[in-house]
mmCIF file of N, CA and C in Angstrom:
data_model
loop_
_atom_site.group_PDB
_atom_site.id
_atom_site.type_symbol
_atom_site.label_atom_id
_atom_site.label_comp_id
_atom_site.label_asym_id
_atom_site.label_seq_id
_atom_site.Cartn_x
_atom_site.Cartn_y
_atom_site.Cartn_z
ATOM 1 N N MET A 1 0.820 -1.202 0.030
ATOM 2 C CA MET A 1 -0.022 -0.002 0.021
ATOM 3 C C MET A 1 0.866 1.172 0.008
ATOM 4 N N MET A 2 0.459 2.199 -0.820
ATOM 5 C CA MET A 2 1.291 3.457 -0.982
ATOM 6 C C MET A 2 1.000 4.265 0.331
ATOM 7 N N LYS A 3 2.123 4.968 0.752
ATOM 8 C CA LYS A 3 2.004 5.857 1.914
ATOM 9 C C LYS A 3 1.523 7.193 1.460
ATOM 10 N N CYS A 4 1.018 8.036 2.356
ATOM 11 C CA CYS A 4 0.576 9.355 2.024
ATOM 12 C C CYS A 4 1.702 10.206 1.488
ATOM 13 N N THR A 5 2.932 10.148 1.987
ATOM 14 C CA THR A 5 4.029 10.865 1.470
ATOM 15 C C THR A 5 4.320 10.544 0.023
ATOM 16 N N GLN A 6 4.211 9.274 -0.375
ATOM 17 C CA GLN A 6 4.362 8.923 -1.722
ATOM 18 C C GLN A 6 3.234 9.372 -2.591
ATOM 19 N N ALA A 7 2.006 9.344 -2.077
ATOM 20 C CA ALA A 7 0.875 9.786 -2.815
ATOM 21 C C ALA A 7 0.909 11.339 -3.124
ATOM 22 N N THR A 8 1.301 12.024 -2.075
ATOM 23 C CA THR A 8 1.329 13.406 -2.294
ATOM 24 C C THR A 8 2.506 13.894 -3.249
ATOM 25 N N GLN A 9 3.595 13.100 -3.216
ATOM 26 C CA GLN A 9 4.692 13.402 -4.202
ATOM 27 C C GLN A 9 4.172 13.062 -5.662
ATOM 28 N N LEU A 10 3.398 12.026 -5.849
ATOM 29 C CA LEU A 10 2.917 11.736 -7.131
ATOM 30 C C LEU A 10 1.857 12.747 -7.637
ATOM 31 N N LEU A 11 0.999 13.142 -6.617
ATOM 32 C CA LEU A 11 -0.028 14.111 -6.969
ATOM 33 C C LEU A 11 0.610 15.389 -7.440
ATOM 34 N N SER A 12 1.796 15.734 -6.854
ATOM 35 C CA SER A 12 2.464 16.926 -7.270
ATOM 36 C C SER A 12 3.166 16.712 -8.656
ATOM 37 N N GLU A 13 3.811 15.585 -8.844
ATOM 38 C CA GLU A 13 4.492 15.261 -10.034
ATOM 39 C C GLU A 13 3.646 15.086 -11.252
ATOM 40 N N ARG A 14 2.324 14.719 -11.035
ATOM 41 C CA ARG A 14 1.463 14.542 -12.223
ATOM 42 C C ARG A 14 1.113 15.822 -12.822
ATOM 43 N N LEU A 15 1.437 16.902 -12.230
ATOM 44 C CA LEU A 15 1.136 18.226 -12.811
ATOM 45 C C LEU A 15 2.277 18.541 -13.846
ATOM 46 N N ASP A 16 3.430 17.889 -13.673
ATOM 47 C CA ASP A 16 4.578 18.173 -14.568
ATOM 48 C C ASP A 16 4.966 17.098 -15.515
ATOM 49 N N ARG A 17 4.451 15.826 -15.247
ATOM 50 C CA ARG A 17 4.745 14.773 -16.184
ATOM 51 C C ARG A 17 3.642 13.771 -16.207
ATOM 52 N N ASN A 18 3.570 12.860 -17.226
ATOM 53 C CA ASN A 18 2.673 11.789 -17.183
ATOM 54 C C ASN A 18 3.027 10.679 -16.298
ATOM 55 N N LEU A 19 2.234 10.195 -15.462
ATOM 56 C CA LEU A 19 2.562 9.114 -14.545
ATOM 57 C C LEU A 19 2.541 7.814 -15.333
ATOM 58 N N THR A 20 3.304 6.837 -14.840
ATOM 59 C CA THR A 20 3.236 5.485 -15.494
ATOM 60 C C THR A 20 1.820 4.851 -15.119
ATOM 61 N N ASN A 21 1.511 3.825 -15.850
ATOM 62 C CA ASN A 21 0.274 3.164 -15.540
ATOM 63 C C ASN A 21 0.278 2.645 -14.133
ATOM 64 N N SER A 22 1.415 2.096 -13.706
ATOM 65 C CA SER A 22 1.451 1.527 -12.274
ATOM 66 C C SER A 22 1.292 2.638 -11.269
ATOM 67 N N GLU A 23 1.892 3.777 -11.515
ATOM 68 C CA GLU A 23 1.713 4.874 -10.637
ATOM 69 C C GLU A 23 0.260 5.409 -10.598
ATOM 70 N N LYS A 24 -0.384 5.459 -11.772
ATOM 71 C CA LYS A 24 -1.716 5.851 -11.727
ATOM 72 C C LYS A 24 -2.657 4.916 -10.990
ATOM 73 N N VAL A 25 -2.501 3.651 -11.159
ATOM 74 C CA VAL A 25 -3.243 2.627 -10.467
ATOM 75 C C VAL A 25 -3.048 2.686 -8.939
ATOM 76 N N ASN A 26 -1.818 2.753 -8.518
ATOM 77 C CA ASN A 26 -1.520 2.837 -7.096
ATOM 78 C C ASN A 26 -2.021 4.115 -6.521
ATOM 79 N N LEU A 27 -1.855 5.245 -7.266
ATOM 80 C CA LEU A 27 -2.354 6.538 -6.797
ATOM 81 C C LEU A 27 -3.867 6.487 -6.659
ATOM 82 N N GLY A 28 -4.529 5.943 -7.641
ATOM 83 C CA GLY A 28 -5.971 5.851 -7.625
ATOM 84 C C GLY A 28 -6.452 5.044 -6.457
ATOM 85 N N LEU A 29 -5.827 3.917 -6.230
ATOM 86 C CA LEU A 29 -6.243 3.061 -5.097
ATOM 87 C C LEU A 29 -6.071 3.834 -3.761
ATOM 88 N N HIS A 30 -4.985 4.490 -3.656
ATOM 89 C CA HIS A 30 -4.680 5.188 -2.445
ATOM 90 C C HIS A 30 -5.657 6.410 -2.199
ATOM 91 N N THR A 31 -5.899 7.191 -3.153
ATOM 92 C CA THR A 31 -6.792 8.335 -3.118
ATOM 93 C C THR A 31 -8.233 7.965 -2.921
ATOM 94 N N ALA A 32 -8.594 6.727 -3.380
ATOM 95 C CA ALA A 32 -9.917 6.178 -3.246
ATOM 96 C C ALA A 32 -10.219 5.906 -1.754
ATOM 97 N N MET A 33 -9.100 5.593 -1.026
ATOM 98 C CA MET A 33 -9.264 5.244 0.459
ATOM 99 C C MET A 33 -8.863 6.323 1.332
ATOM 100 N N CYS A 34 -8.208 7.356 0.875
ATOM 101 C CA CYS A 34 -7.539 8.392 1.723
ATOM 102 C C CYS A 34 -8.150 9.735 1.392
ATOM 103 N N PRO A 35 -9.151 10.248 2.236
ATOM 104 C CA PRO A 35 -9.760 11.518 1.930
ATOM 105 C C PRO A 35 -8.747 12.707 1.956
ATOM 106 N N ALA A 36 -7.775 12.643 2.800
ATOM 107 C CA ALA A 36 -6.750 13.731 2.960
ATOM 108 C C ALA A 36 -5.930 13.841 1.631
ATOM 109 N N CYS A 37 -5.532 12.747 1.106
ATOM 110 C CA CYS A 37 -4.754 12.774 -0.198
ATOM 111 C C CYS A 37 -5.637 13.121 -1.311
ATOM 112 N N ARG A 38 -6.841 12.724 -1.313
ATOM 113 C CA ARG A 38 -7.846 13.005 -2.359
ATOM 114 C C ARG A 38 -8.054 14.460 -2.348
ATOM 115 N N GLN A 39 -8.146 15.182 -1.174
ATOM 116 C CA GLN A 39 -8.327 16.635 -1.051
ATOM 117 C C GLN A 39 -7.107 17.369 -1.539
ATOM 118 N N PHE A 40 -5.908 16.799 -1.158
ATOM 119 C CA PHE A 40 -4.636 17.454 -1.557
ATOM 120 C C PHE A 40 -4.585 17.498 -3.088
ATOM 121 N N GLY A 41 -4.939 16.322 -3.753
ATOM 122 C CA GLY A 41 -4.925 16.290 -5.232
ATOM 123 C C GLY A 41 -5.846 17.289 -5.834
ATOM 124 N N LYS A 42 -7.013 17.508 -5.262
ATOM 125 C CA LYS A 42 -7.904 18.581 -5.739
ATOM 126 C C LYS A 42 -7.345 19.901 -5.603
ATOM 127 N N GLN A 43 -6.787 20.180 -4.447
ATOM 128 C CA GLN A 43 -6.112 21.466 -4.179
ATOM 129 C C GLN A 43 -5.024 21.746 -5.206
ATOM 130 N N MET A 44 -4.185 20.769 -5.505
ATOM 131 C CA MET A 44 -3.026 20.936 -6.427
ATOM 132 C C MET A 44 -3.614 21.239 -7.807
ATOM 133 N N LEU A 45 -4.712 20.630 -8.263
ATOM 134 C CA LEU A 45 -5.362 20.942 -9.536
ATOM 135 C C LEU A 45 -5.895 22.347 -9.588
ATOM 136 N N ASN A 46 -6.527 22.710 -8.439
ATOM 137 C CA ASN A 46 -7.116 24.100 -8.322
ATOM 138 C C ASN A 46 -5.941 25.089 -8.448
ATOM 139 N N LEU A 47 -4.881 24.892 -7.741
ATOM 140 C CA LEU A 47 -3.739 25.834 -7.757
ATOM 141 C C LEU A 47 -3.195 25.947 -9.173
ATOM 142 N N ARG A 48 -3.021 24.810 -9.876
ATOM 143 C CA ARG A 48 -2.509 24.855 -11.264
ATOM 144 C C ARG A 48 -3.448 25.682 -12.104
ATOM 145 N N ASP A 49 -4.786 25.451 -11.964
ATOM 146 C CA ASP A 49 -5.765 26.138 -12.822
ATOM 147 C C ASP A 49 -5.740 27.643 -12.472
ATOM 148 N N LEU A 50 -5.719 28.029 -11.247
ATOM 149 C CA LEU A 50 -5.631 29.439 -10.906
ATOM 150 C C LEU A 50 -4.360 30.083 -11.368
ATOM 151 N N SER A 51 -3.218 29.396 -11.302
ATOM 152 C CA SER A 51 -2.008 29.939 -11.790
ATOM 153 C C SER A 51 -2.018 30.139 -13.320
ATOM 154 N N GLN A 52 -2.620 29.195 -14.054
ATOM 155 C CA GLN A 52 -2.769 29.376 -15.470
ATOM 156 C C GLN A 52 -3.598 30.606 -15.834
ATOM 157 N N ARG A 53 -4.750 30.691 -15.107
ATOM 158 C CA ARG A 53 -5.615 31.828 -15.388
ATOM 159 C C ARG A 53 -4.969 33.146 -15.074
ATOM 160 N N TYR A 54 -4.147 33.205 -14.016
ATOM 161 C CA TYR A 54 -3.415 34.371 -13.685
ATOM 162 C C TYR A 54 -2.449 34.804 -14.719
ATOM 163 N N VAL A 55 -1.736 33.811 -15.289
ATOM 164 C CA VAL A 55 -0.794 34.107 -16.331
ATOM 165 C C VAL A 55 -1.451 34.560 -17.584
ATOM 166 N N LYS A 56 -2.581 33.939 -17.968
ATOM 167 C CA LYS A 56 -3.314 34.433 -19.122
ATOM 168 C C LYS A 56 -3.846 35.850 -18.825
ATOM 169 N N ALA A 57 -4.319 36.136 -17.688
ATOM 170 C CA ALA A 57 -4.810 37.456 -17.434
ATOM 171 C C ALA A 57 -3.714 38.576 -17.534
ATOM 172 N N SER A 58 -2.529 38.106 -16.926
ATOM 173 C CA SER A 58 -1.402 38.997 -16.949
ATOM 174 C C SER A 58 -0.839 39.270 -18.383
ATOM 175 N N ASP A 59 -0.898 38.240 -19.203
ATOM 176 C CA ASP A 59 -0.539 38.348 -20.559
ATOM 177 C C ASP A 59 -1.384 39.282 -21.331
ATOM 178 N N ALA A 60 -2.712 39.108 -21.037
ATOM 179 C CA ALA A 60 -3.785 39.959 -21.714
ATOM 180 C C ALA A 60 -3.582 41.440 -21.279
ATOM 181 N N SER A 61 -3.318 41.641 -20.052
ATOM 182 C CA SER A 61 -3.116 42.971 -19.435
ATOM 183 C C SER A 61 -1.936 43.646 -20.080
ATOM 184 N N ALA A 62 -0.815 42.887 -20.258
ATOM 185 C CA ALA A 62 0.409 43.431 -20.796
ATOM 186 C C ALA A 62 0.214 43.805 -22.231
ATOM 187 N N GLN A 63 -0.588 43.114 -22.963
ATOM 188 C CA GLN A 63 -0.831 43.384 -24.376
ATOM 189 C C GLN A 63 -1.712 44.661 -24.537
ATOM 190 N N ASP A 64 -2.536 44.933 -23.502
ATOM 191 C CA ASP A 64 -3.461 46.120 -23.612
ATOM 192 C C ASP A 64 -2.618 47.427 -23.412
ATOM 193 N N LYS A 65 -1.420 47.340 -22.895
ATOM 194 C CA LYS A 65 -0.694 48.565 -22.503
ATOM 195 C C LYS A 65 0.108 49.044 -23.730
#
């Protein structure tokens, strides 16, 4: 069974690279049983989305000047 430290590491890494099939399966099993890691994964995705929106808004603002 994957530990929470391993799961949070993979949840972070999946933002930067494609996980292997084995990593995906193990992470999916862990997050299905661990609400804390499941929430951490959602927060990581939200942070990525907010960061991307901020960059797009900043780029649009810079072009308007």
